[in-house]
CSV table of C-alpha atoms in Angstrom, one decimal:
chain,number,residue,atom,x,y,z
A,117,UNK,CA,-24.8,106.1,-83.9
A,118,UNK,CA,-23.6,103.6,-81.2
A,119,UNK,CA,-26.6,101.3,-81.6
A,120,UNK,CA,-26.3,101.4,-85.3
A,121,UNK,CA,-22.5,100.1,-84.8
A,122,UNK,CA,-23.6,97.3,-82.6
A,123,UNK,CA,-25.9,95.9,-84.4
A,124,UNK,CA,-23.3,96.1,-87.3
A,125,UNK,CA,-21.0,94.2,-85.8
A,126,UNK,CA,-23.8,91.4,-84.5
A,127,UNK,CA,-24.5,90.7,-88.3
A,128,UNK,CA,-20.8,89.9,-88.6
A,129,UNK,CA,-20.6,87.3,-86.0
A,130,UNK,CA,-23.3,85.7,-87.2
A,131,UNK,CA,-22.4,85.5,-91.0
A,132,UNK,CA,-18.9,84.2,-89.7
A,133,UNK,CA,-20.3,81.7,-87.7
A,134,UNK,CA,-22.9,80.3,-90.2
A,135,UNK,CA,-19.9,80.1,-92.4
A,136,UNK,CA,-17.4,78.1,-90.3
A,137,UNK,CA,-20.9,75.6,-89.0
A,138,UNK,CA,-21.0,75.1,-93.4
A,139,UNK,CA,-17.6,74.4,-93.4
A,140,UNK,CA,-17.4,72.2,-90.9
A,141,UNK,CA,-20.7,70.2,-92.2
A,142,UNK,CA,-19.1,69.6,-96.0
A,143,UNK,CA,-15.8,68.6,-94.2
A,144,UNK,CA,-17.5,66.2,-91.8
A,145,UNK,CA,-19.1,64.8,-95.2
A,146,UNK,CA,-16.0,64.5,-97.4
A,147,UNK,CA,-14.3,62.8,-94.6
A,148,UNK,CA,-17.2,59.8,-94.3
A,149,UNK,CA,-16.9,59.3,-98.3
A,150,UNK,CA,-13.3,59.0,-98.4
A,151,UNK,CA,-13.4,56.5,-95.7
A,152,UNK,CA,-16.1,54.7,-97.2
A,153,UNK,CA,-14.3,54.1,-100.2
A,154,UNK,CA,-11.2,52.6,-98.5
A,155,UNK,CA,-13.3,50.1,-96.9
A,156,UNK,CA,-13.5,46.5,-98.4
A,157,UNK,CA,-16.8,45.4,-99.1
A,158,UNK,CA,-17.5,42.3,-97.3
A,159,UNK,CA,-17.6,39.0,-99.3
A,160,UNK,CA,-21.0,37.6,-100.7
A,161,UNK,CA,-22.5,35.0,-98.5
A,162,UNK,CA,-25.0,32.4,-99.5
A,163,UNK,CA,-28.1,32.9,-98.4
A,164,UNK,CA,-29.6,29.6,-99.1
A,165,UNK,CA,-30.0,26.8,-96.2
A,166,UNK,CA,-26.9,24.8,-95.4
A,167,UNK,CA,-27.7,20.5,-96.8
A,168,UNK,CA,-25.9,18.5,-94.4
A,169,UNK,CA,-26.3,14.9,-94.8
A,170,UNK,CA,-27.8,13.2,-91.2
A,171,UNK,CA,-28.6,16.2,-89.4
A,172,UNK,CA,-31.4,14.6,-87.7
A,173,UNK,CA,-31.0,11.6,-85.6
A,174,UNK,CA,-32.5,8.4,-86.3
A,175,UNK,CA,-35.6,7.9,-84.0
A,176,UNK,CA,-36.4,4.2,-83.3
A,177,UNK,CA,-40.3,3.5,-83.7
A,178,UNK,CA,-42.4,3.0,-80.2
A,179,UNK,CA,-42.0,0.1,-78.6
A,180,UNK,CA,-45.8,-1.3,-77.7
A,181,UNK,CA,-46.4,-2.5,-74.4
A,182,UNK,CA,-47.7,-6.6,-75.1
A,183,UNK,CA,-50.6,-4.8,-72.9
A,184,UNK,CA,-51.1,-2.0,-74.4
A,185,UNK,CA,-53.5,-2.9,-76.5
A,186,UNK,CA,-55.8,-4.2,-73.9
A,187,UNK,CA,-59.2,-3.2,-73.4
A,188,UNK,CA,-59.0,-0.7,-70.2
A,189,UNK,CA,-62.2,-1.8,-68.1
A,190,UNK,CA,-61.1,-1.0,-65.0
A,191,UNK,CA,-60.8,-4.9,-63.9
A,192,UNK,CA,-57.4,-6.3,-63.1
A,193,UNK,CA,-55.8,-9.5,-65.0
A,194,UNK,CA,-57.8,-12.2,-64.2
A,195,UNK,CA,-54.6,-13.9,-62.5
A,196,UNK,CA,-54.3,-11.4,-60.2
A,197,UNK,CA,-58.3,-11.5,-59.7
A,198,UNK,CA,-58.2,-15.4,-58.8
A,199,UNK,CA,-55.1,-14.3,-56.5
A,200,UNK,CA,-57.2,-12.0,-54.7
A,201,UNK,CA,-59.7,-13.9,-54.6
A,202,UNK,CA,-58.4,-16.7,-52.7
A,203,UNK,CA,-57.3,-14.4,-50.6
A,204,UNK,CA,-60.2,-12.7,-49.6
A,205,UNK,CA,-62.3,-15.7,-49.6
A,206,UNK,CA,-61.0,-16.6,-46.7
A,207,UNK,CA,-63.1,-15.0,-43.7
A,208,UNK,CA,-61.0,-13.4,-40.8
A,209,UNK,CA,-62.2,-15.9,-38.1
A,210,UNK,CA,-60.9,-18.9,-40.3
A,211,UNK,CA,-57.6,-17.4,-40.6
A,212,UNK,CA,-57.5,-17.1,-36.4
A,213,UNK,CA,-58.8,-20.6,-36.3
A,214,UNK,CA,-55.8,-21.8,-38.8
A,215,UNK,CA,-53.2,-19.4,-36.8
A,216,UNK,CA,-54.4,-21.5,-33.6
A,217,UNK,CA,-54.4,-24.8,-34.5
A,218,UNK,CA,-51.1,-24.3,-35.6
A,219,UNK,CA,-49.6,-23.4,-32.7
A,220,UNK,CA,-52.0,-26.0,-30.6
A,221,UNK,CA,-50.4,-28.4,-33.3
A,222,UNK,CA,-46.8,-27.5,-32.4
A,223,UNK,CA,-47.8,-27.1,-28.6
A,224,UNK,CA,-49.1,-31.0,-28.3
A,225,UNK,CA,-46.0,-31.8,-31.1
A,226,UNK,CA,-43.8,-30.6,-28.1
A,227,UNK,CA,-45.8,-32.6,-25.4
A,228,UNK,CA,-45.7,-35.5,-27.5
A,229,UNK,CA,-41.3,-35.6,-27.0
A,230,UNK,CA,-41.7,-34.6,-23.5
A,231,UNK,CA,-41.3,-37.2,-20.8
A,232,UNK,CA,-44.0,-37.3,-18.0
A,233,UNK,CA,-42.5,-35.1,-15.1
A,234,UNK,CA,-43.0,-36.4,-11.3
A,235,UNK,CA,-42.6,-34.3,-8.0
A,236,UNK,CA,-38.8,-34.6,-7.1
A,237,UNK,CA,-40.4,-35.0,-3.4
A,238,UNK,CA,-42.4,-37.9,-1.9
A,239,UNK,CA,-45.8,-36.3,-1.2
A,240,UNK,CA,-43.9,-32.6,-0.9
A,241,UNK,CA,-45.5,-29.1,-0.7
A,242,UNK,CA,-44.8,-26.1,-2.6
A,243,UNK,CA,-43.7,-23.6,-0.1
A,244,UNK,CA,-42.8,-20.7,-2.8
A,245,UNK,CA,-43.9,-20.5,-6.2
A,246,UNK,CA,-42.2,-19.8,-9.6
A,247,UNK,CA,-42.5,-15.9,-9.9
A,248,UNK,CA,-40.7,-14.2,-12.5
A,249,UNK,CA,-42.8,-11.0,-12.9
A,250,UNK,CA,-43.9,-10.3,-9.2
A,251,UNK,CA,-41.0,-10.1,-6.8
A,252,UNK,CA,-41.5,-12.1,-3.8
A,253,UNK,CA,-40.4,-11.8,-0.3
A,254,UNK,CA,-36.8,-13.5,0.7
A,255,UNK,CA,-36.7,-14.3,5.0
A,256,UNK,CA,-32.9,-15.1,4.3
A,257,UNK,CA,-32.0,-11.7,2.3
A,258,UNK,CA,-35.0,-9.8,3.5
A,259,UNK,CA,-35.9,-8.3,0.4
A,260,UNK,CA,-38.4,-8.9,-2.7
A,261,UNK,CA,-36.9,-10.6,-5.8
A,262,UNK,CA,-37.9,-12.9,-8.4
A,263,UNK,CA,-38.2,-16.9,-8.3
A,264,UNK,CA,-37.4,-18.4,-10.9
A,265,UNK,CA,-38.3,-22.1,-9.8
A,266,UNK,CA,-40.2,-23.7,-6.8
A,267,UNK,CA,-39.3,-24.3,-3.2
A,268,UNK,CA,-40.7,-28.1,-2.5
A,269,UNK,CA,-40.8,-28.2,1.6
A,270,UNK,CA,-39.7,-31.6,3.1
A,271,UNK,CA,-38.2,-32.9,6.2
A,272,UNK,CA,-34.5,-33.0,6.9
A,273,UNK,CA,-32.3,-35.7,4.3
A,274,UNK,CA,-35.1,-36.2,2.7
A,275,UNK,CA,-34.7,-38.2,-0.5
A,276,UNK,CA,-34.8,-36.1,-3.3
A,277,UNK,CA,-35.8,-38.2,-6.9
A,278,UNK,CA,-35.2,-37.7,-10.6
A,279,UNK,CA,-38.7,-36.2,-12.0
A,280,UNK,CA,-38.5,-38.0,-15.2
A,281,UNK,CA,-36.3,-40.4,-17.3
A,282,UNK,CA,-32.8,-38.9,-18.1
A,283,UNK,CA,-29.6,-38.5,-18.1
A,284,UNK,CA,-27.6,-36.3,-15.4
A,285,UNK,CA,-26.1,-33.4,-17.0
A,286,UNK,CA,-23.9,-32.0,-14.5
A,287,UNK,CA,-23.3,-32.4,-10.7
A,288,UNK,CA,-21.6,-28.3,-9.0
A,289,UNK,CA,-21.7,-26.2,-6.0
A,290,UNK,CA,-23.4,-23.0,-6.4
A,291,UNK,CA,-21.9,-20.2,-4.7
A,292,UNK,CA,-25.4,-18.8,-3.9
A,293,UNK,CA,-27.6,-21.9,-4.0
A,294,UNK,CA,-25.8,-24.7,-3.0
A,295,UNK,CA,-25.3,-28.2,-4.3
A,296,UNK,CA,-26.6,-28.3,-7.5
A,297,UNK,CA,-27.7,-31.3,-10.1
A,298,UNK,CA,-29.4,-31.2,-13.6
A,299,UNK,CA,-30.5,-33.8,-15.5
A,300,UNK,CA,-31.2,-34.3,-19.5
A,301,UNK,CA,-34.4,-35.5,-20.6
A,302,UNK,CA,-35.8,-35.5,-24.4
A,303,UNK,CA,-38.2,-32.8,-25.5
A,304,UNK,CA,-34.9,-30.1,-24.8
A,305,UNK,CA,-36.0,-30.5,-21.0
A,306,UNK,CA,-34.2,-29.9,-17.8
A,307,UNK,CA,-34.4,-30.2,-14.7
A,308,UNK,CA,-32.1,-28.5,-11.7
A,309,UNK,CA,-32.1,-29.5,-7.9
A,310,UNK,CA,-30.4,-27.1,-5.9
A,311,UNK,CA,-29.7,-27.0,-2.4
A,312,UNK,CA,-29.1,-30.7,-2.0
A,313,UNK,CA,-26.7,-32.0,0.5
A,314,UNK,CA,-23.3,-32.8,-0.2
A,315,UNK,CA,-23.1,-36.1,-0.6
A,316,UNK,CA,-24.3,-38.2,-3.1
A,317,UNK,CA,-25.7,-42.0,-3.4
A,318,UNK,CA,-23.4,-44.3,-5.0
A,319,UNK,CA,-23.5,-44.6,-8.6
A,320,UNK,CA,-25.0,-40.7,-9.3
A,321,UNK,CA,-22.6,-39.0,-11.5
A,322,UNK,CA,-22.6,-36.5,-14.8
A,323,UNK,CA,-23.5,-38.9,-17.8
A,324,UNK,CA,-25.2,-41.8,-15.4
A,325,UNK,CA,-28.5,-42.4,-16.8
A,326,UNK,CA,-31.1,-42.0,-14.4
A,327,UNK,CA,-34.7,-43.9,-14.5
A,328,UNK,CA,-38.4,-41.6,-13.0
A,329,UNK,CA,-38.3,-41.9,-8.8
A,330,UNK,CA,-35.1,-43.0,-8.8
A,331,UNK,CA,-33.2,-40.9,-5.6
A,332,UNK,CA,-30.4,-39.4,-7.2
A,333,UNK,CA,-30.0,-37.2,-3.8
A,334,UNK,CA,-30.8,-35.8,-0.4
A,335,UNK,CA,-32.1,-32.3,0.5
A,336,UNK,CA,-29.3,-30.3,2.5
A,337,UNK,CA,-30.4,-27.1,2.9
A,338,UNK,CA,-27.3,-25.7,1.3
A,339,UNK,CA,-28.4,-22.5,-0.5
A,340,UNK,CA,-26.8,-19.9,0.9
A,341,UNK,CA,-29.2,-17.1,-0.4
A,342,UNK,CA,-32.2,-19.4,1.0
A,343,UNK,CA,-30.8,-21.1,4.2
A,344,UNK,CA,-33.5,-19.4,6.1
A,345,UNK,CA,-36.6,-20.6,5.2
A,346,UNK,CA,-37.5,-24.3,6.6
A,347,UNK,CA,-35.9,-27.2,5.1
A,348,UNK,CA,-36.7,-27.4,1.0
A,349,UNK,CA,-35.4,-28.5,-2.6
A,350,UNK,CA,-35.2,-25.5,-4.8
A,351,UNK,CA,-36.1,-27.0,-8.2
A,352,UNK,CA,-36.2,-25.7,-11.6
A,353,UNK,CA,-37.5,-26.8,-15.1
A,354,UNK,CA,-36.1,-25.4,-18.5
A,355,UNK,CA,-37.6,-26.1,-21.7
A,356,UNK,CA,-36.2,-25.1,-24.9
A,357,UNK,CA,-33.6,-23.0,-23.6
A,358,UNK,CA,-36.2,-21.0,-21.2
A,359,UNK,CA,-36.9,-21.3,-17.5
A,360,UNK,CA,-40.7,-22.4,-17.5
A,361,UNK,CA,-43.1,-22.8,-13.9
A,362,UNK,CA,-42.9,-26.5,-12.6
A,363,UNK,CA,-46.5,-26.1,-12.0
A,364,UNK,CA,-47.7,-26.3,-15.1
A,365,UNK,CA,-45.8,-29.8,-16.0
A,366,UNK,CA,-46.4,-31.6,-12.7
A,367,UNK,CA,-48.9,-32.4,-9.7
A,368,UNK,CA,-47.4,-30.2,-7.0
A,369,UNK,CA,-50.0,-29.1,-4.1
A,370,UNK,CA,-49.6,-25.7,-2.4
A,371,UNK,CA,-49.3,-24.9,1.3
A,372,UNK,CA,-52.6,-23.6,0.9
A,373,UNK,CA,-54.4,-26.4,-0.5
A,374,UNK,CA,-52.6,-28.9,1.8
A,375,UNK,CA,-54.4,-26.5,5.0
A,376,UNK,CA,-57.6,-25.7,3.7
A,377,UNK,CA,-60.9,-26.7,5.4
């Protein structure tokens, strides 16, 4: 009797339910159609392509290149092919040789202005040579240092003579070596005495014009720096603006040519 009951009552719930899930289905739908209706409708649009006038910029036709239109076979332009040419025709050695007669060209140019230079010592010996790579030993300062010009060995007050036509320069005491005079001479050449004595001959001044040979003073042995070694002139050549060997411009014997057998 119970079950009978139960199941009763089952069949109840579920008619009530599908009812309320139908009622709540045609609500749902009369709700959407009534708001449907109070909607606008949007307004008709024009499906066709918008004309506008100039929409595309104006494209200016290709410029051609004046070579465009050339033939590419892999050659250059023939002035650039008698450029290169020229240039290549010329071997390697005759480029060397052209490169050193030039520079023999300006070398004898420079010779050509370039007086003839004379020892500033009657028949005097070279005692220490121009060295400005290898340091060379000083008896005064006992030490090894450079030497930028040549130490001419001579006796006592000997005379010491302009080595080419000139003019004197200058006439100063060096605090380190001595007496000092240089003289002018054309090619952008000049020459420095150092260590010379005091006192000068008469007539030997900055500006006096001075002839080859002629004395313009006496050694003194003056150089403070070299007052140590045996009586000398310390004297010095420049050439263009650069300290050059003596040697190399003028007949000047070494001590060891004067005492070899």
């Amino acid at each position: 009797m119970s079950n009978l009951t139960s199941k009763k009552q089952n069949r109840i719930l579920y008619l009530t339910l599908t009812v309320l899930l139908t009622a709540a289905v045609v609500l749902s739908v009369l709700t959407f159609q009534a708001a449907k209706k109070e909607t606008s409708p949007l307004p008709e649009t024009d499906s066709r392509p918008l004309e506008t006038e100039n929409t595309k910029p104006e494209t200016l036709p290709p410029v051609k290149h004046p070579d465009a239109e050339k033939e590419h076979t892999g050659i250059f332009d023939k002035t650039e092919d008698k450029t290169k040419e020229s240039e290549s025709s010329v071997p390697e050695t005759e480029k060397k040789k052209t490169s050193a007669e030039a520079e023999e060209t300006a070398a004898v140019a420079l010779t050509d202005v370039l007086p003839t230079f004379f020892s500033p010592i009657k028949n005097g010996t070279v005692l220490r040579e121009h060295s400005v790579t290898v340091p060379v030993f000083s008896p005064t300062m006992n030490d090894y240092r450079t030497h930028t010009g040549v130490d001419i060995l001579c006796a006592p007050a000997s005379p010491v003579l302009a080595a080419a036509d000139g003019k004197i320069g200058n006439v100063w005491y060096d605090p380190m070596m001595g007496y000092t005079i240089s003289i002018i001479h054309s090619g952008d050449a000049v020459s420095i005495y150092q260590g010379i004595a005091e006192e000068l001959p008469e007539g030997i001044g900055a500006g006096v014009s001075v002839s080859a040979g002629q004395v313009i003073a006496c050694s003194g042995n003056t150089a403070l720096i070299e007052c140590e070694d045996e009586e000398h002139l310390h004297f010095m050549l420049n050439i263009g603006g650069k300290d050059v060997d003596p040697m190399e411009y003028m007949a000047l014997p070494t001590m060891a040519e004067v005492y070899e057998y």
